[in-house]
């Protein structure tokens, strides 16, 4: 029975500040009891104001009350300690790394559940009770626990930011409206948030539409690239099949054409992959911004909303990304046709028809027009490199591009029979 009485008494002997069993208990004139260290620490912070208050009921005292240890209460607390029963806060109330800590807890901090814009402090469930119970806190404004309380106070007047200035696009206090913001277009922060919320919704709609458009273009580009690669592969296979039927001198031409197709494929695919990468980066950035705007749209605190709005309102995205335009000549069908015609007329129009083949290869693109840096000189170098890689037995001097810079690139090859 005695144990039951002690168990009930534990909560009555817990310090409202540190939530532990009271150490060196002292009672102040309003009737509340605290640890001597806890109440002294609270009042030390109020020395500059010259007005001291009870942390539990907020009754004020001037001058600072003189406190002394309550010996009788200390003996009762010591008895509780001897029983091995300690008043400890629940483990689930302790603040984690991501939680806002209670400003009034000492020692191990409890998780704050509300912040007061008047007190500029955060409170755990226990220390918040005076705000609900005492008339002195009736006009205090409670918000979700936040580490950014100081940002909601005017740095010039030390007043709560309650007004939004449309003229200067910033949150201000009431005194600011009579000072440097006098005559400006101002509304309450709630009204300002409502206005910006409409803009945010419109921005979100535009962002989602842009994401859909870019995703569609990305899929079309992937499909076009696969078609291009498959067509290039088919052209290579058909070219090799046709040229195996020709004499050895024609086989050298086959090697040249195969290398040229590969070079054009590599250049076109390289360009397409570069644009794909830019598209994927832009889509990722747009989705990230969309997520930020979604999170911002659910922010209840109008000041935090308005202060974070500008960062998502600034447009992003690369201005260098070209408009996606797909080439009308995507496959190597014309190349295959030209090769077949060359086989049929090899003896009569060999030299006349061969010059059409490389030009036909160069006309095949995934994206139109090709970027300026893909020059004929680079294409010739890539062709020679691939030629030597796949056909090392053919001398590199057999491939001789000339006439670079003219309207049509011409090729000549030493004919060896």
PDB file of N, CA and C in Angstrom, residues 299-398:
ATOM      1  N   UNK A 299       2.579  23.731 -46.701  1.00  0.00           N
ATOM      2  CA  UNK A 299       3.115  24.456 -45.549  1.00  0.00           C
ATOM      3  C   UNK A 299       2.026  25.351 -44.959  1.00  0.00           C
ATOM      4  N   UNK A 300       1.732  25.145 -43.714  1.00  0.00           N
ATOM      5  CA  UNK A 300       0.675  25.932 -43.075  1.00  0.00           C
ATOM      6  C   UNK A 300       1.168  27.274 -42.560  1.00  0.00           C
ATOM      7  N   UNK A 301       2.412  27.329 -42.201  1.00  0.00           N
ATOM      8  CA  UNK A 301       2.951  28.577 -41.671  1.00  0.00           C
ATOM      9  C   UNK A 301       3.108  29.586 -42.811  1.00  0.00           C
ATOM     10  N   UNK A 302       2.324  30.669 -42.803  1.00  0.00           N
ATOM     11  CA  UNK A 302       2.381  31.611 -43.936  1.00  0.00           C
ATOM     12  C   UNK A 302       3.726  32.289 -44.074  1.00  0.00           C
ATOM     13  N   UNK A 303       4.390  32.589 -42.985  1.00  0.00           N
ATOM     14  CA  UNK A 303       5.683  33.265 -43.077  1.00  0.00           C
ATOM     15  C   UNK A 303       6.712  32.341 -43.688  1.00  0.00           C
ATOM     16  N   UNK A 304       6.750  31.124 -43.184  1.00  0.00           N
ATOM     17  CA  UNK A 304       7.701  30.149 -43.754  1.00  0.00           C
ATOM     18  C   UNK A 304       7.391  29.912 -45.224  1.00  0.00           C
ATOM     19  N   UNK A 305       6.074  29.892 -45.551  1.00  0.00           N
ATOM     20  CA  UNK A 305       5.680  29.702 -46.946  1.00  0.00           C
ATOM     21  C   UNK A 305       6.198  30.832 -47.815  1.00  0.00           C
ATOM     22  N   UNK A 306       5.981  32.063 -47.392  1.00  0.00           N
ATOM     23  CA  UNK A 306       6.392  33.214 -48.207  1.00  0.00           C
ATOM     24  C   UNK A 306       7.901  33.331 -48.292  1.00  0.00           C
ATOM     25  N   UNK A 307       8.593  32.978 -47.216  1.00  0.00           N
ATOM     26  CA  UNK A 307      10.057  33.063 -47.243  1.00  0.00           C
ATOM     27  C   UNK A 307      10.663  31.992 -48.134  1.00  0.00           C
ATOM     28  N   UNK A 308       9.985  30.865 -48.292  1.00  0.00           N
ATOM     29  CA  UNK A 308      10.517  29.789 -49.129  1.00  0.00           C
ATOM     30  C   UNK A 308      10.012  29.892 -50.564  1.00  0.00           C
ATOM     31  N   UNK A 309       8.968  30.759 -50.784  1.00  0.00           N
ATOM     32  CA  UNK A 309       8.347  30.813 -52.107  1.00  0.00           C
ATOM     33  C   UNK A 309       9.312  31.285 -53.170  1.00  0.00           C
ATOM     34  N   UNK A 310      10.140  32.294 -52.841  1.00  0.00           N
ATOM     35  CA  UNK A 310      10.998  32.888 -53.864  1.00  0.00           C
ATOM     36  C   UNK A 310      11.965  31.879 -54.467  1.00  0.00           C
ATOM     37  N   UNK A 311      12.437  30.924 -53.610  1.00  0.00           N
ATOM     38  CA  UNK A 311      13.414  29.954 -54.100  1.00  0.00           C
ATOM     39  C   UNK A 311      12.815  29.020 -55.145  1.00  0.00           C
ATOM     40  N   UNK A 312      11.494  28.714 -55.034  1.00  0.00           N
ATOM     41  CA  UNK A 312      10.871  27.848 -56.037  1.00  0.00           C
ATOM     42  C   UNK A 312      10.263  28.639 -57.170  1.00  0.00           C
ATOM     43  N   UNK A 313      10.094  29.981 -56.973  1.00  0.00           N
ATOM     44  CA  UNK A 313       9.504  30.808 -58.023  1.00  0.00           C
ATOM     45  C   UNK A 313      10.510  31.138 -59.105  1.00  0.00           C
ATOM     46  N   UNK A 314      11.801  31.045 -58.781  1.00  0.00           N
ATOM     47  CA  UNK A 314      12.837  31.357 -59.770  1.00  0.00           C
ATOM     48  C   UNK A 314      12.886  30.253 -60.819  1.00  0.00           C
ATOM     49  N   UNK A 315      12.697  30.595 -62.089  1.00  0.00           N
ATOM     50  CA  UNK A 315      12.700  29.557 -63.134  1.00  0.00           C
ATOM     51  C   UNK A 315      14.067  28.942 -63.282  1.00  0.00           C
ATOM     52  N   UNK A 316      14.080  27.653 -63.549  1.00  0.00           N
ATOM     53  CA  UNK A 316      15.337  26.942 -63.762  1.00  0.00           C
ATOM     54  C   UNK A 316      15.277  26.213 -65.089  1.00  0.00           C
ATOM     55  N   UNK A 317      16.337  25.573 -65.398  1.00  0.00           N
ATOM     56  CA  UNK A 317      16.388  24.801 -66.636  1.00  0.00           C
ATOM     57  C   UNK A 317      17.395  25.393 -67.594  1.00  0.00           C
ATOM     58  N   UNK A 318      17.997  24.557 -68.339  1.00  0.00           N
ATOM     59  CA  UNK A 318      19.025  24.994 -69.283  1.00  0.00           C
ATOM     60  C   UNK A 318      18.393  25.686 -70.478  1.00  0.00           C
ATOM     61  N   UNK A 319      18.908  26.868 -70.801  1.00  0.00           N
ATOM     62  CA  UNK A 319      18.447  27.599 -71.976  1.00  0.00           C
ATOM     63  C   UNK A 319      19.174  27.146 -73.233  1.00  0.00           C
ATOM     64  N   UNK A 320      20.180  26.264 -73.081  1.00  0.00           N
ATOM     65  CA  UNK A 320      20.975  25.810 -74.217  1.00  0.00           C
ATOM     66  C   UNK A 320      20.436  24.538 -74.843  1.00  0.00           C
ATOM     67  N   UNK A 321      19.436  23.900 -74.214  1.00  0.00           N
ATOM     68  CA  UNK A 321      18.918  22.654 -74.742  1.00  0.00           C
ATOM     69  C   UNK A 321      18.172  22.926 -76.043  1.00  0.00           C
ATOM     70  N   UNK A 322      18.572  22.304 -77.159  1.00  0.00           N
ATOM     71  CA  UNK A 322      17.925  22.588 -78.439  1.00  0.00           C
ATOM     72  C   UNK A 322      16.512  22.032 -78.491  1.00  0.00           C
ATOM     73  N   UNK A 323      15.742  22.605 -79.410  1.00  0.00           N
ATOM     74  CA  UNK A 323      14.411  22.076 -79.659  1.00  0.00           C
ATOM     75  C   UNK A 323      14.572  20.705 -80.325  1.00  0.00           C
ATOM     76  N   UNK A 324      13.829  19.732 -79.815  1.00  0.00           N
ATOM     77  CA  UNK A 324      13.949  18.374 -80.345  1.00  0.00           C
ATOM     78  C   UNK A 324      13.244  18.297 -81.698  1.00  0.00           C
ATOM     79  N   UNK A 325      14.022  18.137 -82.751  1.00  0.00           N
ATOM     80  CA  UNK A 325      13.478  17.999 -84.098  1.00  0.00           C
ATOM     81  C   UNK A 325      14.093  16.759 -84.728  1.00  0.00           C
ATOM     82  N   UNK A 326      13.269  15.831 -85.099  1.00  0.00           N
ATOM     83  CA  UNK A 326      13.758  14.574 -85.625  1.00  0.00           C
ATOM     84  C   UNK A 326      13.978  14.685 -87.140  1.00  0.00           C
ATOM     85  N   UNK A 327      15.055  14.099 -87.575  1.00  0.00           N
ATOM     86  CA  UNK A 327      15.409  14.146 -88.993  1.00  0.00           C
ATOM     87  C   UNK A 327      14.402  13.356 -89.815  1.00  0.00           C
ATOM     88  N   UNK A 328      14.115  13.904 -90.980  1.00  0.00           N
ATOM     89  CA  UNK A 328      13.223  13.182 -91.896  1.00  0.00           C
ATOM     90  C   UNK A 328      13.911  11.969 -92.507  1.00  0.00           C
ATOM     91  N   UNK A 329      15.248  11.959 -92.472  1.00  0.00           N
ATOM     92  CA  UNK A 329      16.021  10.819 -92.987  1.00  0.00           C
ATOM     93  C   UNK A 329      16.623  10.078 -91.809  1.00  0.00           C
ATOM     94  N   UNK A 330      15.897   9.058 -91.350  1.00  0.00           N
ATOM     95  CA  UNK A 330      16.288   8.375 -90.123  1.00  0.00           C
ATOM     96  C   UNK A 330      16.989   7.044 -90.389  1.00  0.00           C
ATOM     97  N   UNK A 331      16.633   6.380 -91.483  1.00  0.00           N
ATOM     98  CA  UNK A 331      17.173   5.050 -91.759  1.00  0.00           C
ATOM     99  C   UNK A 331      18.147   5.091 -92.933  1.00  0.00           C
ATOM    100  N   UNK A 332      18.782   3.967 -93.153  1.00  0.00           N
ATOM    101  CA  UNK A 332      19.761   3.831 -94.221  1.00  0.00           C
ATOM    102  C   UNK A 332      19.177   3.100 -95.441  1.00  0.00           C
ATOM    103  N   UNK A 333      17.852   3.226 -95.642  1.00  0.00           N
ATOM    104  CA  UNK A 333      17.216   2.537 -96.755  1.00  0.00           C
ATOM    105  C   UNK A 333      17.802   2.970 -98.099  1.00  0.00           C
ATOM    106  N   UNK A 334      18.020   4.278 -98.251  1.00  0.00           N
ATOM    107  CA  UNK A 334      18.563   4.765 -99.521  1.00  0.00           C
ATOM    108  C   UNK A 334      19.965   4.233 -99.768  1.00  0.00           C
ATOM    109  N   UNK A 335      20.696   4.025 -98.666  1.00  0.00           N
ATOM    110  CA  UNK A 335      22.049   3.494 -98.804  1.00  0.00           C
ATOM    111  C   UNK A 335      22.007   2.066 -99.354  1.00  0.00           C
ATOM    112  N   UNK A 336      21.118   1.265 -98.807  1.00  0.00           N
ATOM    113  CA  UNK A 336      21.000  -0.127 -99.276  1.00  0.00           C
ATOM    114  C   UNK A 336      20.593  -0.166-100.749  1.00  0.00           C
ATOM    115  N   UNK A 337      19.674   0.709-101.110  1.00  0.00           N
ATOM    116  CA  UNK A 337      19.243   0.769-102.510  1.00  0.00           C
ATOM    117  C   UNK A 337      20.411   1.126-103.425  1.00  0.00           C
ATOM    118  N   UNK A 338      21.187   2.100-102.974  1.00  0.00           N
ATOM    119  CA  UNK A 338      22.333   2.523-103.782  1.00  0.00           C
ATOM    120  C   UNK A 338      23.343   1.396-103.946  1.00  0.00           C
ATOM    121  N   UNK A 339      23.547   0.623-102.862  1.00  0.00           N
ATOM    122  CA  UNK A 339      24.499  -0.486-102.940  1.00  0.00           C
ATOM    123  C   UNK A 339      24.006  -1.554-103.915  1.00  0.00           C
ATOM    124  N   UNK A 340      22.699  -1.832-103.878  1.00  0.00           N
ATOM    125  CA  UNK A 340      22.147  -2.825-104.809  1.00  0.00           C
ATOM    126  C   UNK A 340      22.306  -2.371-106.254  1.00  0.00           C
ATOM    127  N   UNK A 341      22.048  -1.115-106.467  1.00  0.00           N
ATOM    128  CA  UNK A 341      22.209  -0.574-107.820  1.00  0.00           C
ATOM    129  C   UNK A 341      23.668  -0.633-108.259  1.00  0.00           C
ATOM    130  N   UNK A 342      24.561  -0.372-107.323  1.00  0.00           N
ATOM    131  CA  UNK A 342      25.989  -0.445-107.634  1.00  0.00           C
ATOM    132  C   UNK A 342      26.395  -1.852-108.060  1.00  0.00           C
ATOM    133  N   UNK A 343      25.823  -2.862-107.395  1.00  0.00           N
ATOM    134  CA  UNK A 343      26.147  -4.252-107.737  1.00  0.00           C
ATOM    135  C   UNK A 343      25.706  -4.583-109.169  1.00  0.00           C
ATOM    136  N   UNK A 344      24.540  -4.092-109.548  1.00  0.00           N
ATOM    137  CA  UNK A 344      24.012  -4.392-110.881  1.00  0.00           C
ATOM    138  C   UNK A 344      24.774  -3.669-111.995  1.00  0.00           C
ATOM    139  N   UNK A 345      25.303  -2.536-111.678  1.00  0.00           N
ATOM    140  CA  UNK A 345      25.965  -1.724-112.707  1.00  0.00           C
ATOM    141  C   UNK A 345      27.438  -1.483-112.403  1.00  0.00           C
ATOM    142  N   UNK A 346      28.057  -2.422-111.688  1.00  0.00           N
ATOM    143  CA  UNK A 346      29.391  -2.220-111.179  1.00  0.00           C
ATOM    144  C   UNK A 346      30.414  -1.920-112.274  1.00  0.00           C
ATOM    145  N   UNK A 347      30.333  -2.627-113.418  1.00  0.00           N
ATOM    146  CA  UNK A 347      31.329  -2.443-114.467  1.00  0.00           C
ATOM    147  C   UNK A 347      31.108  -1.154-115.261  1.00  0.00           C
ATOM    148  N   UNK A 348      29.850  -0.753-115.418  1.00  0.00           N
ATOM    149  CA  UNK A 348      29.525   0.368-116.303  1.00  0.00           C
ATOM    150  C   UNK A 348      29.574   1.724-115.587  1.00  0.00           C
ATOM    151  N   UNK A 349      29.069   1.754-114.337  1.00  0.00           N
ATOM    152  CA  UNK A 349      28.998   3.060-113.638  1.00  0.00           C
ATOM    153  C   UNK A 349      29.628   3.000-112.242  1.00  0.00           C
ATOM    154  N   UNK A 350      30.661   2.222-112.112  1.00  0.00           N
ATOM    155  CA  UNK A 350      31.297   2.020-110.790  1.00  0.00           C
ATOM    156  C   UNK A 350      31.734   3.345-110.170  1.00  0.00           C
ATOM    157  N   UNK A 351      32.540   4.085-110.917  1.00  0.00           N
ATOM    158  CA  UNK A 351      33.068   5.331-110.359  1.00  0.00           C
ATOM    159  C   UNK A 351      31.992   6.403-110.200  1.00  0.00           C
ATOM    160  N   UNK A 352      31.028   6.435-111.112  1.00  0.00           N
ATOM    161  CA  UNK A 352      29.997   7.485-111.069  1.00  0.00           C
ATOM    162  C   UNK A 352      29.033   7.296-109.901  1.00  0.00           C
ATOM    163  N   UNK A 353      28.693   6.044-109.599  1.00  0.00           N
ATOM    164  CA  UNK A 353      27.688   5.794-108.582  1.00  0.00           C
ATOM    165  C   UNK A 353      28.253   5.749-107.163  1.00  0.00           C
ATOM    166  N   UNK A 354      29.509   5.418-107.018  1.00  0.00           N
ATOM    167  CA  UNK A 354      30.043   5.223-105.672  1.00  0.00           C
ATOM    168  C   UNK A 354      30.029   6.523-104.860  1.00  0.00           C
ATOM    169  N   UNK A 355      30.217   7.655-105.541  1.00  0.00           N
ATOM    170  CA  UNK A 355      30.251   8.920-104.799  1.00  0.00           C
ATOM    171  C   UNK A 355      28.902   9.266-104.193  1.00  0.00           C
ATOM    172  N   UNK A 356      27.831   8.646-104.687  1.00  0.00           N
ATOM    173  CA  UNK A 356      26.502   8.928-104.117  1.00  0.00           C
ATOM    174  C   UNK A 356      26.319   8.246-102.763  1.00  0.00           C
ATOM    175  N   UNK A 357      27.046   7.155-102.561  1.00  0.00           N
ATOM    176  CA  UNK A 357      26.816   6.366-101.340  1.00  0.00           C
ATOM    177  C   UNK A 357      27.248   7.109-100.074  1.00  0.00           C
ATOM    178  N   UNK A 358      28.468   7.612 -99.997  1.00  0.00           N
ATOM    179  CA  UNK A 358      28.846   8.332 -98.770  1.00  0.00           C
ATOM    180  C   UNK A 358      27.948   9.526 -98.468  1.00  0.00           C
ATOM    181  N   UNK A 359      27.547  10.259 -99.522  1.00  0.00           N
ATOM    182  CA  UNK A 359      26.660  11.406 -99.283  1.00  0.00           C
ATOM    183  C   UNK A 359      25.317  10.951 -98.735  1.00  0.00           C
ATOM    184  N   UNK A 360      24.838   9.778 -99.207  1.00  0.00           N
ATOM    185  CA  UNK A 360      23.590   9.244 -98.667  1.00  0.00           C
ATOM    186  C   UNK A 360      23.710   8.867 -97.210  1.00  0.00           C
ATOM    187  N   UNK A 361      24.880   8.336 -96.822  1.00  0.00           N
ATOM    188  CA  UNK A 361      25.108   7.988 -95.416  1.00  0.00           C
ATOM    189  C   UNK A 361      25.083   9.231 -94.540  1.00  0.00           C
ATOM    190  N   UNK A 362      25.725  10.287 -95.028  1.00  0.00           N
ATOM    191  CA  UNK A 362      25.815  11.506 -94.221  1.00  0.00           C
ATOM    192  C   UNK A 362      24.475  12.219 -94.060  1.00  0.00           C
ATOM    193  N   UNK A 363      23.518  11.897 -94.940  1.00  0.00           N
ATOM    194  CA  UNK A 363      22.212  12.532 -94.850  1.00  0.00           C
ATOM    195  C   UNK A 363      21.308  11.891 -93.804  1.00  0.00           C
ATOM    196  N   UNK A 364      21.735  10.778 -93.201  1.00  0.00           N
ATOM    197  CA  UNK A 364      20.908  10.085 -92.206  1.00  0.00           C
ATOM    198  C   UNK A 364      21.220  10.630 -90.825  1.00  0.00           C
ATOM    199  N   UNK A 365      20.202  11.189 -90.150  1.00  0.00           N
ATOM    200  CA  UNK A 365      20.386  11.764 -88.808  1.00  0.00           C
ATOM    201  C   UNK A 365      19.226  11.356 -87.912  1.00  0.00           C
ATOM    202  N   UNK A 366      19.508  11.307 -86.623  1.00  0.00           N
ATOM    203  CA  UNK A 366      18.439  11.136 -85.634  1.00  0.00           C
ATOM    204  C   UNK A 366      17.815  12.485 -85.330  1.00  0.00           C
ATOM    205  N   UNK A 367      18.662  13.501 -85.123  1.00  0.00           N
ATOM    206  CA  UNK A 367      18.205  14.851 -84.827  1.00  0.00           C
ATOM    207  C   UNK A 367      18.602  15.757 -85.975  1.00  0.00           C
ATOM    208  N   UNK A 368      17.754  16.704 -86.297  1.00  0.00           N
ATOM    209  CA  UNK A 368      18.013  17.620 -87.397  1.00  0.00           C
ATOM    210  C   UNK A 368      17.916  19.048 -86.898  1.00  0.00           C
ATOM    211  N   UNK A 369      18.837  19.937 -87.255  1.00  0.00           N
ATOM    212  CA  UNK A 369      20.047  19.656 -88.024  1.00  0.00           C
ATOM    213  C   UNK A 369      21.154  19.158 -87.103  1.00  0.00           C
ATOM    214  N   UNK A 370      22.226  18.593 -87.644  1.00  0.00           N
ATOM    215  CA  UNK A 370      23.335  18.151 -86.789  1.00  0.00           C
ATOM    216  C   UNK A 370      24.024  19.351 -86.157  1.00  0.00           C
ATOM    217  N   UNK A 371      24.636  19.167 -84.989  1.00  0.00           N
ATOM    218  CA  UNK A 371      25.307  20.286 -84.320  1.00  0.00           C
ATOM    219  C   UNK A 371      26.485  20.780 -85.141  1.00  0.00           C
ATOM    220  N   UNK A 372      26.817  22.060 -85.046  1.00  0.00           N
ATOM    221  CA  UNK A 372      27.895  22.639 -85.841  1.00  0.00           C
ATOM    222  C   UNK A 372      29.233  21.944 -85.640  1.00  0.00           C
ATOM    223  N   UNK A 373      29.494  21.410 -84.448  1.00  0.00           N
ATOM    224  CA  UNK A 373      30.822  20.856 -84.179  1.00  0.00           C
ATOM    225  C   UNK A 373      31.047  19.508 -84.867  1.00  0.00           C
ATOM    226  N   UNK A 374      29.960  18.875 -85.387  1.00  0.00           N
ATOM    227  CA  UNK A 374      30.148  17.633 -86.128  1.00  0.00           C
ATOM    228  C   UNK A 374      30.503  18.027 -87.561  1.00  0.00           C
ATOM    229  N   UNK A 375      31.759  18.249 -87.832  1.00  0.00           N
ATOM    230  CA  UNK A 375      32.237  18.723 -89.130  1.00  0.00           C
ATOM    231  C   UNK A 375      32.643  17.561 -90.000  1.00  0.00           C
ATOM    232  N   UNK A 376      32.832  17.861 -91.294  1.00  0.00           N
ATOM    233  CA  UNK A 376      33.276  16.836 -92.226  1.00  0.00           C
ATOM    234  C   UNK A 376      34.642  16.291 -91.850  1.00  0.00           C
ATOM    235  N   UNK A 377      35.487  17.186 -91.331  1.00  0.00           N
ATOM    236  CA  UNK A 377      36.825  16.749 -90.927  1.00  0.00           C
ATOM    237  C   UNK A 377      36.748  15.717 -89.812  1.00  0.00           C
ATOM    238  N   UNK A 378      35.894  15.967 -88.807  1.00  0.00           N
ATOM    239  CA  UNK A 378      35.731  15.008 -87.713  1.00  0.00           C
ATOM    240  C   UNK A 378      35.151  13.698 -88.228  1.00  0.00           C
ATOM    241  N   UNK A 379      34.179  13.786 -89.151  1.00  0.00           N
ATOM    242  CA  UNK A 379      33.567  12.579 -89.684  1.00  0.00           C
ATOM    243  C   UNK A 379      34.593  11.748 -90.455  1.00  0.00           C
ATOM    244  N   UNK A 380      35.457  12.417 -91.225  1.00  0.00           N
ATOM    245  CA  UNK A 380      36.506  11.704 -91.960  1.00  0.00           C
ATOM    246  C   UNK A 380      37.473  11.009 -91.007  1.00  0.00           C
ATOM    247  N   UNK A 381      37.841  11.716 -89.912  1.00  0.00           N
ATOM    248  CA  UNK A 381      38.757  11.128 -88.937  1.00  0.00           C
ATOM    249  C   UNK A 381      38.140   9.912 -88.279  1.00  0.00           C
ATOM    250  N   UNK A 382      36.835  10.003 -87.917  1.00  0.00           N
ATOM    251  CA  UNK A 382      36.157   8.862 -87.303  1.00  0.00           C
ATOM    252  C   UNK A 382      36.068   7.697 -88.279  1.00  0.00           C
ATOM    253  N   UNK A 383      35.819   8.023 -89.555  1.00  0.00           N
ATOM    254  CA  UNK A 383      35.720   6.967 -90.565  1.00  0.00           C
ATOM    255  C   UNK A 383      37.045   6.237 -90.723  1.00  0.00           C
ATOM    256  N   UNK A 384      38.142   6.994 -90.803  1.00  0.00           N
ATOM    257  CA  UNK A 384      39.459   6.378 -90.920  1.00  0.00           C
ATOM    258  C   UNK A 384      39.797   5.516 -89.711  1.00  0.00           C
ATOM    259  N   UNK A 385      39.469   6.023 -88.511  1.00  0.00           N
ATOM    260  CA  UNK A 385      39.761   5.265 -87.291  1.00  0.00           C
ATOM    261  C   UNK A 385      38.989   3.949 -87.274  1.00  0.00           C
ATOM    262  N   UNK A 386      37.674   4.008 -87.590  1.00  0.00           N
ATOM    263  CA  UNK A 386      36.874   2.787 -87.612  1.00  0.00           C
ATOM    264  C   UNK A 386      37.313   1.861 -88.744  1.00  0.00           C
ATOM    265  N   UNK A 387      37.718   2.449 -89.857  1.00  0.00           N
ATOM    266  CA  UNK A 387      38.206   1.662 -90.986  1.00  0.00           C
ATOM    267  C   UNK A 387      39.418   0.830 -90.582  1.00  0.00           C
ATOM    268  N   UNK A 388      40.360   1.465 -89.908  1.00  0.00           N
ATOM    269  CA  UNK A 388      41.572   0.771 -89.484  1.00  0.00           C
ATOM    270  C   UNK A 388      41.289  -0.250 -88.394  1.00  0.00           C
ATOM    271  N   UNK A 389      40.270   0.042 -87.556  1.00  0.00           N
ATOM    272  CA  UNK A 389      39.936  -0.872 -86.473  1.00  0.00           C
ATOM    273  C   UNK A 389      39.320  -2.163 -87.008  1.00  0.00           C
ATOM    274  N   UNK A 390      38.391  -2.028 -87.974  1.00  0.00           N
ATOM    275  CA  UNK A 390      37.672  -3.201 -88.475  1.00  0.00           C
ATOM    276  C   UNK A 390      38.362  -3.866 -89.663  1.00  0.00           C
ATOM    277  N   UNK A 391      39.182  -3.097 -90.424  1.00  0.00           N
ATOM    278  CA  UNK A 391      39.837  -3.649 -91.598  1.00  0.00           C
ATOM    279  C   UNK A 391      41.318  -3.281 -91.587  1.00  0.00           C
ATOM    280  N   UNK A 392      42.071  -3.826 -90.641  1.00  0.00           N
ATOM    281  CA  UNK A 392      43.491  -3.472 -90.517  1.00  0.00           C
ATOM    282  C   UNK A 392      44.327  -3.881 -91.720  1.00  0.00           C
ATOM    283  N   UNK A 393      43.799  -4.862 -92.503  1.00  0.00           N
ATOM    284  CA  UNK A 393      44.588  -5.319 -93.643  1.00  0.00           C
ATOM    285  C   UNK A 393      44.563  -4.321 -94.791  1.00  0.00           C
ATOM    286  N   UNK A 394      43.625  -3.377 -94.778  1.00  0.00           N
ATOM    287  CA  UNK A 394      43.526  -2.373 -95.842  1.00  0.00           C
ATOM    288  C   UNK A 394      44.330  -1.153 -95.427  1.00  0.00           C
ATOM    289  N   UNK A 395      45.282  -0.686 -96.215  1.00  0.00           N
ATOM    290  CA  UNK A 395      46.089   0.491 -95.844  1.00  0.00           C
ATOM    291  C   UNK A 395      45.213   1.709 -95.626  1.00  0.00           C
ATOM    292  N   UNK A 396      45.572   2.526 -94.617  1.00  0.00           N
ATOM    293  CA  UNK A 396      44.801   3.729 -94.332  1.00  0.00           C
ATOM    294  C   UNK A 396      44.870   4.722 -95.463  1.00  0.00           C
ATOM    295  N   UNK A 397      45.911   4.617 -96.296  1.00  0.00           N
ATOM    296  CA  UNK A 397      46.052   5.548 -97.413  1.00  0.00           C
ATOM    297  C   UNK A 397      45.043   5.261 -98.506  1.00  0.00           C
ATOM    298  N   UNK A 398      44.346   4.109 -98.407  1.00  0.00           N
ATOM    299  CA  UNK A 398      43.354   3.784 -99.418  1.00  0.00           C
ATOM    300  C   UNK A 398      42.155   4.707 -99.340  1.00  0.00           C
TER     301      UNK A 398
END
